Short mmCIF file of C-alpha atoms in Angstrom, two decimals:
data_model
loop_
_atom_site.label_atom_id
_atom_site.label_comp_id
_atom_site.label_asym_id
_atom_site.label_seq_id
_atom_site.Cartn_x
_atom_site.Cartn_y
_atom_site.Cartn_z
CA MET A 266 116.83 133.51 108.21
CA MET A 267 113.73 134.16 106.29
CA GLU A 268 113.92 132.79 102.14
CA LYS A 269 112.95 135.14 99.35
CA PRO A 270 111.63 134.54 95.75
CA ASN A 271 114.10 134.07 93.73
CA LEU A 272 114.94 133.27 89.85
CA SER A 273 116.70 130.18 90.45
CA PHE A 274 114.55 127.84 89.53
CA ILE A 275 112.92 129.50 86.38
CA ILE A 276 116.72 130.14 85.52
CA GLU A 277 117.31 126.49 85.65
CA ILE A 278 114.27 125.52 82.75
CA ALA A 279 115.16 128.41 80.77
CA GLY A 280 118.81 128.13 80.52
CA ASP A 281 120.41 131.07 78.86
CA ASP A 282 117.94 131.66 77.38
CA GLU A 283 116.94 134.98 78.28
CA ALA A 284 113.16 135.95 75.93
CA PHE A 285 111.57 132.52 77.68
CA GLN A 286 112.70 133.69 81.07
CA ASN A 287 111.19 136.91 80.43
CA SER A 288 108.18 134.88 78.93
CA ILE A 289 107.77 132.61 82.17
CA LEU A 290 107.60 135.77 84.02
CA GLU A 291 105.61 138.08 82.38
CA ILE A 292 102.69 134.38 82.40
CA ILE A 293 103.66 134.16 86.31
CA LYS A 294 102.55 138.49 86.68
CA THR A 295 99.58 138.12 85.06
CA GLU A 296 97.94 135.20 86.46
CA PHE A 297 99.70 135.45 90.40
CA ARG A 298 97.39 139.23 90.35
CA GLU A 299 94.28 136.90 88.71
CA GLU A 300 94.84 133.97 91.20
CA VAL A 301 95.39 136.58 94.36
CA ASN A 302 91.86 138.50 93.25
CA LEU A 303 90.10 135.51 92.86
CA PHE A 304 91.59 133.63 96.25
CA LYS A 305 90.83 137.00 98.05
CA THR A 306 87.39 137.15 97.36
CA ASN A 307 86.73 133.82 97.34
CA PHE A 308 87.66 134.00 101.12
CA SER A 309 85.95 136.80 101.64
CA LEU A 310 82.91 135.37 100.67
CA LYS A 311 83.29 132.31 103.21
CA LYS A 312 84.10 129.73 100.06
CA TYR A 313 86.74 127.78 101.20
CA LYS A 314 86.38 125.49 98.70
CA GLU A 315 86.89 127.54 95.67
CA ALA A 316 89.56 128.88 97.80
CA ALA A 317 91.31 126.11 98.21
CA HIS A 318 91.78 125.34 94.38
CA ASN A 319 92.82 129.08 95.00
CA VAL A 320 95.61 128.71 96.38
CA HIS A 321 96.44 124.87 94.73
CA LYS A 322 96.67 127.30 91.78
CA ILE A 323 98.78 130.28 94.26
CA LYS A 324 101.31 127.45 95.27
CA HIS A 325 103.36 126.72 91.32
CA LYS A 326 103.89 130.03 91.53
CA ILE A 327 105.20 129.72 95.20
CA GLY A 328 106.97 126.61 93.95
CA LEU A 329 108.04 127.94 90.59
CA LEU A 330 109.29 130.63 92.95
CA GLY A 331 112.14 129.15 94.78
CA LEU A 332 110.23 129.83 98.32
CA GLU A 333 110.02 125.82 99.97
CA LYS A 334 109.13 126.62 103.46
CA ALA A 335 106.32 129.09 101.99
CA LEU A 336 104.71 125.75 99.54
CA ILE A 337 104.43 123.68 102.32
CA LYS A 338 102.18 126.37 104.81
CA ALA A 339 100.08 126.84 102.06
CA SER A 340 100.48 123.16 100.61
CA GLU A 341 98.98 123.31 104.79
CA PHE A 342 96.10 125.87 104.39
CA GLU A 343 94.97 124.24 101.14
CA LYS A 344 94.41 121.82 103.11
CA ALA A 345 92.83 122.85 105.93
CA LEU A 346 90.61 125.35 104.13
CA LYS A 347 89.32 122.66 102.39
CA ILE A 348 87.58 121.72 106.04
CA GLY A 349 86.67 125.54 106.59
CA ASN A 350 89.59 125.83 109.06
CA THR A 351 90.99 129.50 107.79
CA THR A 352 93.27 130.08 111.02
CA LEU A 353 97.08 129.86 108.82
CA HIS A 354 95.04 132.77 106.98
CA HIS A 355 97.22 135.56 107.48
CA SER A 356 100.78 133.31 107.23
CA PHE A 357 99.28 133.47 103.42
CA LEU A 358 98.81 137.08 103.05
CA GLU A 359 102.31 137.27 104.15
CA ILE A 360 103.74 134.95 101.39
CA LEU A 361 101.50 136.50 99.08
CA ASN A 362 102.25 140.17 99.93
CA LYS A 363 106.50 138.62 100.06
CA ILE A 364 105.28 137.36 96.36
CA HIS A 365 104.04 140.95 95.36
CA VAL A 366 106.60 142.79 96.30
CA PHE A 367 108.96 140.36 94.45
CA LEU A 368 107.13 140.82 91.00
CA TYR A 369 105.40 143.96 91.23
CA PRO A 370 108.46 145.97 92.18
CA MET B 127 107.15 111.02 69.78
CA ASN B 128 103.64 113.54 70.02
CA CYS B 129 102.82 114.60 71.93
CA ILE B 130 99.34 117.11 74.12
CA ILE B 131 99.37 119.17 77.27
CA ILE B 132 95.95 119.67 79.44
CA ASP B 133 96.16 123.53 81.60
CA ASP B 134 94.64 125.62 83.09
CA ASP B 135 97.99 127.06 84.57
CA ALA B 136 99.45 129.44 81.69
CA THR B 137 102.88 129.13 82.93
CA ALA B 138 102.71 125.34 83.83
CA ARG B 139 102.07 125.04 79.86
CA LEU B 140 105.16 127.18 79.13
CA ILE B 141 106.98 125.25 81.61
CA ILE B 142 106.36 122.25 79.84
CA SER B 143 106.77 122.50 76.41
CA GLN B 144 109.26 124.32 76.73
CA LEU B 145 111.46 120.89 78.78
CA CYS B 146 109.03 119.45 75.20
CA GLU B 147 111.14 121.08 73.37
CA LYS B 148 114.89 120.91 74.60
CA SER B 149 114.22 116.54 74.57
CA GLU B 150 114.44 116.55 70.94
CA TRP B 151 112.40 113.69 71.59
CA ILE B 152 108.69 114.85 72.29
CA ASN B 153 106.81 116.97 69.73
CA VAL B 154 104.03 118.95 71.33
CA LEU B 155 101.12 119.01 68.95
CA ALA B 156 98.13 121.08 71.65
CA GLU B 157 98.35 122.75 74.23
CA PHE B 158 94.47 122.64 75.94
CA SER B 159 93.34 124.68 79.21
CA SER B 160 90.21 122.14 79.85
CA ALA B 161 90.21 118.74 79.35
CA ILE B 162 87.35 119.19 77.55
CA ASN B 163 88.97 121.11 74.31
CA ALA B 164 91.29 118.09 74.56
CA ILE B 165 88.54 115.51 74.18
CA LYS B 166 87.26 117.23 70.94
CA TYR B 167 90.61 117.57 69.97
CA LEU B 168 91.39 112.99 70.42
CA ASN B 169 88.54 112.90 68.49
CA SER B 170 90.17 113.42 65.70
CA ASN B 171 93.34 113.59 66.36
CA THR B 172 96.42 110.67 67.56
CA VAL B 173 98.43 110.99 70.14
CA ASP B 174 100.64 109.33 71.74
CA LEU B 175 100.95 111.42 75.64
CA VAL B 176 99.13 113.22 77.33
CA TYR B 177 100.70 116.37 80.31
CA LEU B 178 97.90 116.20 82.00
CA ASP B 179 97.16 118.39 84.65
CA ILE B 180 95.04 117.03 87.75
CA HIS B 181 93.30 119.94 89.78
CA MET B 182 91.11 121.28 86.89
CA PRO B 183 87.87 123.35 87.33
CA THR B 184 84.37 121.24 86.46
CA PHE B 185 87.05 118.44 85.23
CA SER B 186 88.51 117.19 86.98
CA GLY B 187 92.54 115.24 85.10
CA PHE B 188 90.87 111.75 86.35
CA ASP B 189 87.80 112.25 84.63
CA PHE B 190 89.62 113.06 81.58
CA ILE B 191 91.23 109.43 82.51
CA GLN B 192 88.29 107.52 82.89
CA THR B 193 86.24 109.45 79.43
CA LEU B 194 88.19 107.96 76.74
CA LYS B 195 88.03 104.71 76.30
CA ASN B 196 91.97 103.85 75.00
CA PRO B 197 93.66 106.67 76.59
CA PRO B 198 97.33 107.14 75.02
CA LYS B 199 100.18 107.57 77.92
CA ILE B 200 99.62 110.15 80.39
CA ILE B 201 101.91 111.39 82.21
CA LEU B 202 100.44 113.18 85.81
CA THR B 203 101.77 116.94 86.63
CA THR B 204 100.14 118.19 89.85
CA SER B 205 100.82 120.03 92.81
CA ASP B 206 99.43 117.59 95.52
CA LYS B 207 101.50 115.08 96.70
CA ASN B 208 99.25 113.48 98.03
CA LEU B 209 97.64 112.17 94.84
CA ALA B 210 100.18 109.13 93.04
CA LEU B 211 98.37 106.08 94.75
CA GLU B 212 94.87 107.04 93.47
CA ALA B 213 96.70 107.97 89.99
CA PHE B 214 98.68 104.77 89.50
CA GLU B 215 95.34 102.78 89.86
CA TYR B 216 95.13 104.33 86.58
CA LYS B 217 96.73 101.75 83.83
CA SER B 218 97.95 104.75 81.23
CA VAL B 219 99.34 106.38 84.00
CA ILE B 220 103.51 105.77 83.65
CA ASP B 221 104.62 108.86 85.58
CA TYR B 222 103.76 112.12 88.29
CA LEU B 223 105.71 115.23 88.39
CA VAL B 224 105.02 117.16 91.42
CA LYS B 225 104.53 121.34 90.00
CA PRO B 226 107.05 122.98 90.18
CA ILE B 227 108.84 120.10 86.84
CA SER B 228 112.82 120.21 87.56
CA LYS B 229 114.58 119.76 84.31
CA GLU B 230 115.83 116.64 86.04
CA ARG B 231 112.62 115.13 87.23
CA PHE B 232 111.03 116.02 83.22
CA ASN B 233 114.48 114.38 82.67
CA LYS B 234 114.20 110.93 84.51
CA SER B 235 110.19 110.88 83.33
CA LEU B 236 111.54 111.01 79.41
CA GLU B 237 114.12 107.80 80.49
CA LYS B 238 110.82 106.64 81.48
CA LEU B 239 108.46 107.11 78.93
CA LYS B 240 112.02 105.61 76.98
CA ILE B 241 111.63 102.53 79.11
CA PHE B 242 108.40 102.30 78.78
CA SER B 243 107.59 102.42 75.19
CA ILE B 244 110.62 100.50 73.99
CA GLU B 245 108.85 98.01 76.30
CA GLU B 246 105.96 98.16 74.61
CA GLU B 247 107.40 98.15 71.27
CA ASN B 248 108.92 94.23 72.55
CA ALA B 249 105.55 92.72 74.08
CA SER B 250 103.85 94.00 70.67
CA LEU B 251 106.58 92.36 68.67
CA GLU B 252 106.31 88.60 70.57
CA SER B 253 102.52 89.05 70.99
CA LYS B 254 103.12 89.64 66.82
CA LYS B 255 105.27 86.45 67.32
CA LEU B 256 102.79 83.92 69.10
CA SER B 257 100.23 85.58 66.40
CA ASP B 258 102.00 83.71 63.68
CA TYR B 259 102.03 80.28 64.64
CA ILE B 260 98.78 77.79 65.82
CA TYR B 261 98.55 74.90 68.18
CA VAL B 262 97.21 72.05 66.14
CA ASN B 263 96.31 67.95 68.19
CA VAL B 264 97.67 65.70 66.16
CA ASP B 265 98.05 62.14 67.39
CA LYS B 266 98.01 63.06 71.35
CA ARG B 267 101.62 66.15 69.98
CA LEU B 268 100.83 69.76 70.13
CA VAL B 269 102.15 70.83 67.26
CA LYS B 270 103.22 74.53 66.39
CA ILE B 271 102.18 75.46 62.20
CA ASN B 272 103.16 78.13 61.37
CA ILE B 273 100.09 79.95 60.19
CA PRO B 274 101.23 81.75 56.88
CA SER B 275 102.78 78.60 55.71
CA ILE B 276 99.56 76.74 55.69
CA TYR B 277 98.37 76.94 52.07
CA LEU B 278 95.36 74.83 52.05
CA ILE B 279 92.76 73.16 54.81
CA GLU B 280 90.21 70.85 54.15
CA ALA B 281 87.95 68.76 54.82
CA LYS B 282 87.16 65.31 55.76
CA GLY B 283 84.82 63.80 57.63
CA ASP B 284 86.26 64.28 61.33
CA TYR B 285 88.81 66.18 60.42
CA ILE B 286 90.21 68.28 58.82
CA ASN B 287 94.16 68.13 56.28
CA ILE B 288 96.15 71.60 57.27
CA LYS B 289 98.35 71.50 53.89
CA THR B 290 101.75 74.00 54.62
CA ASN B 291 104.89 73.56 52.24
CA ILE B 292 106.68 71.21 54.77
CA LYS B 293 104.60 68.45 55.17
CA ASN B 294 100.42 67.58 56.25
CA TYR B 295 98.40 67.85 59.48
CA LEU B 296 95.53 65.94 59.74
CA VAL B 297 93.85 66.74 62.85
CA HIS B 298 90.88 66.40 64.47
CA SER B 299 88.36 69.39 63.81
CA THR B 300 86.27 71.67 61.44
CA LEU B 301 86.88 73.83 59.63
CA LYS B 302 84.30 75.94 61.10
CA LYS B 303 87.06 76.40 63.88
CA ILE B 304 90.75 76.91 62.82
CA GLU B 305 89.65 79.30 60.06
CA ASP B 306 87.85 81.63 62.53
CA LYS B 307 91.55 80.93 64.69
CA LEU B 308 93.57 82.05 61.37
CA PRO B 309 93.67 86.14 59.99
CA SER B 310 90.63 86.52 57.31
CA ASN B 311 92.85 88.39 54.95
CA MET B 312 94.91 85.76 54.72
CA PHE B 313 92.87 83.18 54.52
CA PHE B 314 89.40 83.01 52.80
CA ARG B 315 87.01 79.87 52.28
CA VAL B 316 85.84 79.00 48.92
CA HIS B 317 84.18 76.54 48.92
CA ARG B 318 82.06 73.68 52.31
CA SER B 319 85.50 72.10 52.41
CA PHE B 320 88.00 74.11 51.43
CA VAL B 321 89.75 77.49 52.97
CA ILE B 322 92.30 78.87 51.09
CA ASN B 323 95.63 81.11 51.49
CA PHE B 324 95.12 83.94 49.45
CA SER B 325 99.14 84.57 48.86
CA GLU B 326 99.53 81.28 47.34
CA ILE B 327 96.70 81.33 44.53
CA VAL B 328 98.20 80.25 41.04
CA ASP B 329 95.14 81.32 39.18
CA ILE B 330 91.53 80.79 39.27
CA GLU B 331 89.88 79.42 36.01
CA ASP B 332 85.76 79.06 36.08
CA ASN B 333 84.36 77.53 39.16
CA THR B 334 88.52 76.83 40.18
CA VAL B 335 91.60 77.63 41.70
CA LEU B 336 95.13 76.51 42.06
CA VAL B 337 96.92 77.14 45.84
CA LYS B 338 99.93 75.42 44.64
CA GLN B 339 99.58 72.09 42.66
CA ASP B 340 96.49 71.55 44.20
CA ILE B 341 93.08 72.18 42.01
CA VAL B 342 90.38 73.38 44.88
CA PRO B 343 86.75 73.68 43.77
CA ILE B 344 85.20 77.15 44.63
CA SER B 345 80.93 77.93 45.46
CA ARG B 346 79.46 79.62 42.56
CA SER B 347 78.44 81.79 45.87
CA LEU B 348 81.35 82.80 46.67
CA LYS B 349 82.99 83.28 43.60
CA SER B 350 82.58 87.51 42.91
CA GLU B 351 83.75 87.39 47.15
CA LEU B 352 86.89 85.32 46.23
CA ILE B 353 87.43 87.74 43.01
CA ARG B 354 86.97 90.89 44.81
CA LYS B 355 89.65 90.16 47.46
CA LEU B 356 92.28 89.83 45.16
CA ASN B 357 94.34 92.38 44.01
CA ARG B 358 93.38 92.85 40.15
CA LEU B 359 94.26 94.88 36.73
#
């Protein structure tokens, strides 16, 4: 079964503090959009090292949203991108889409 | 314990500061999205601990550590599991947290930090204890002397006479050599043949100083410096 984004990690950190949960989510929403746009730009310009750095930043959000398998996949993609290998690009885009649907329903 | 957080990821900064706040032991003084701004801050502020991201554009966490002459304790935070070996090559690095940082792992890190701080404090106390003593050669024996108990040292030819509250020691050495080993805020050379312990001065009259029961001459050229060093009304 495909894993789904969830808030369990964020709830664990924030505890009962709902306002804090919301502020983390708001920052994730803002940063995720910016980071994905940067990644797409760098990737389309074949600036793979820069794109790898963007993937590195996005990985934190993937982990925060409880996507453990996706996190492994993103780490592999980051490593591959550093040497110009783009074979995992499609899988990574799927992860991004999944998060996008979750964050901006 | 005062800390700063350096991370170009705002989410990471928010989470770490929240975890610090809940610990009730770590006080976050400031947050920075760039290591360069943090260096500017550290030029005029002192902190005990830095939560430091490794991957940051233009200036990495490792660059940051290398830039500081005396870095505070550092806990690295990163999404990269593969840099731990390199990270622990830096003496100031005491832990390595992989993002996303769970509450449990963060608390473990705090425990580690507490143990590290206690050990550091004990080591500093131990070294202070050791520095309270000096070992001198007396009749082919190394004798331990408690430095604050020394009130006067007098040069006598090739020997020095170390006078303490308990007894006197005649040691084959020079005044210069022992003077270099003693804390300068406690001892002062008042004459080419005498070093005295400030705290044992009873009074100063003309060109002599009474140190306990011993009357010691003061060189004219050193008198004003001695007077300047005293806590005078």
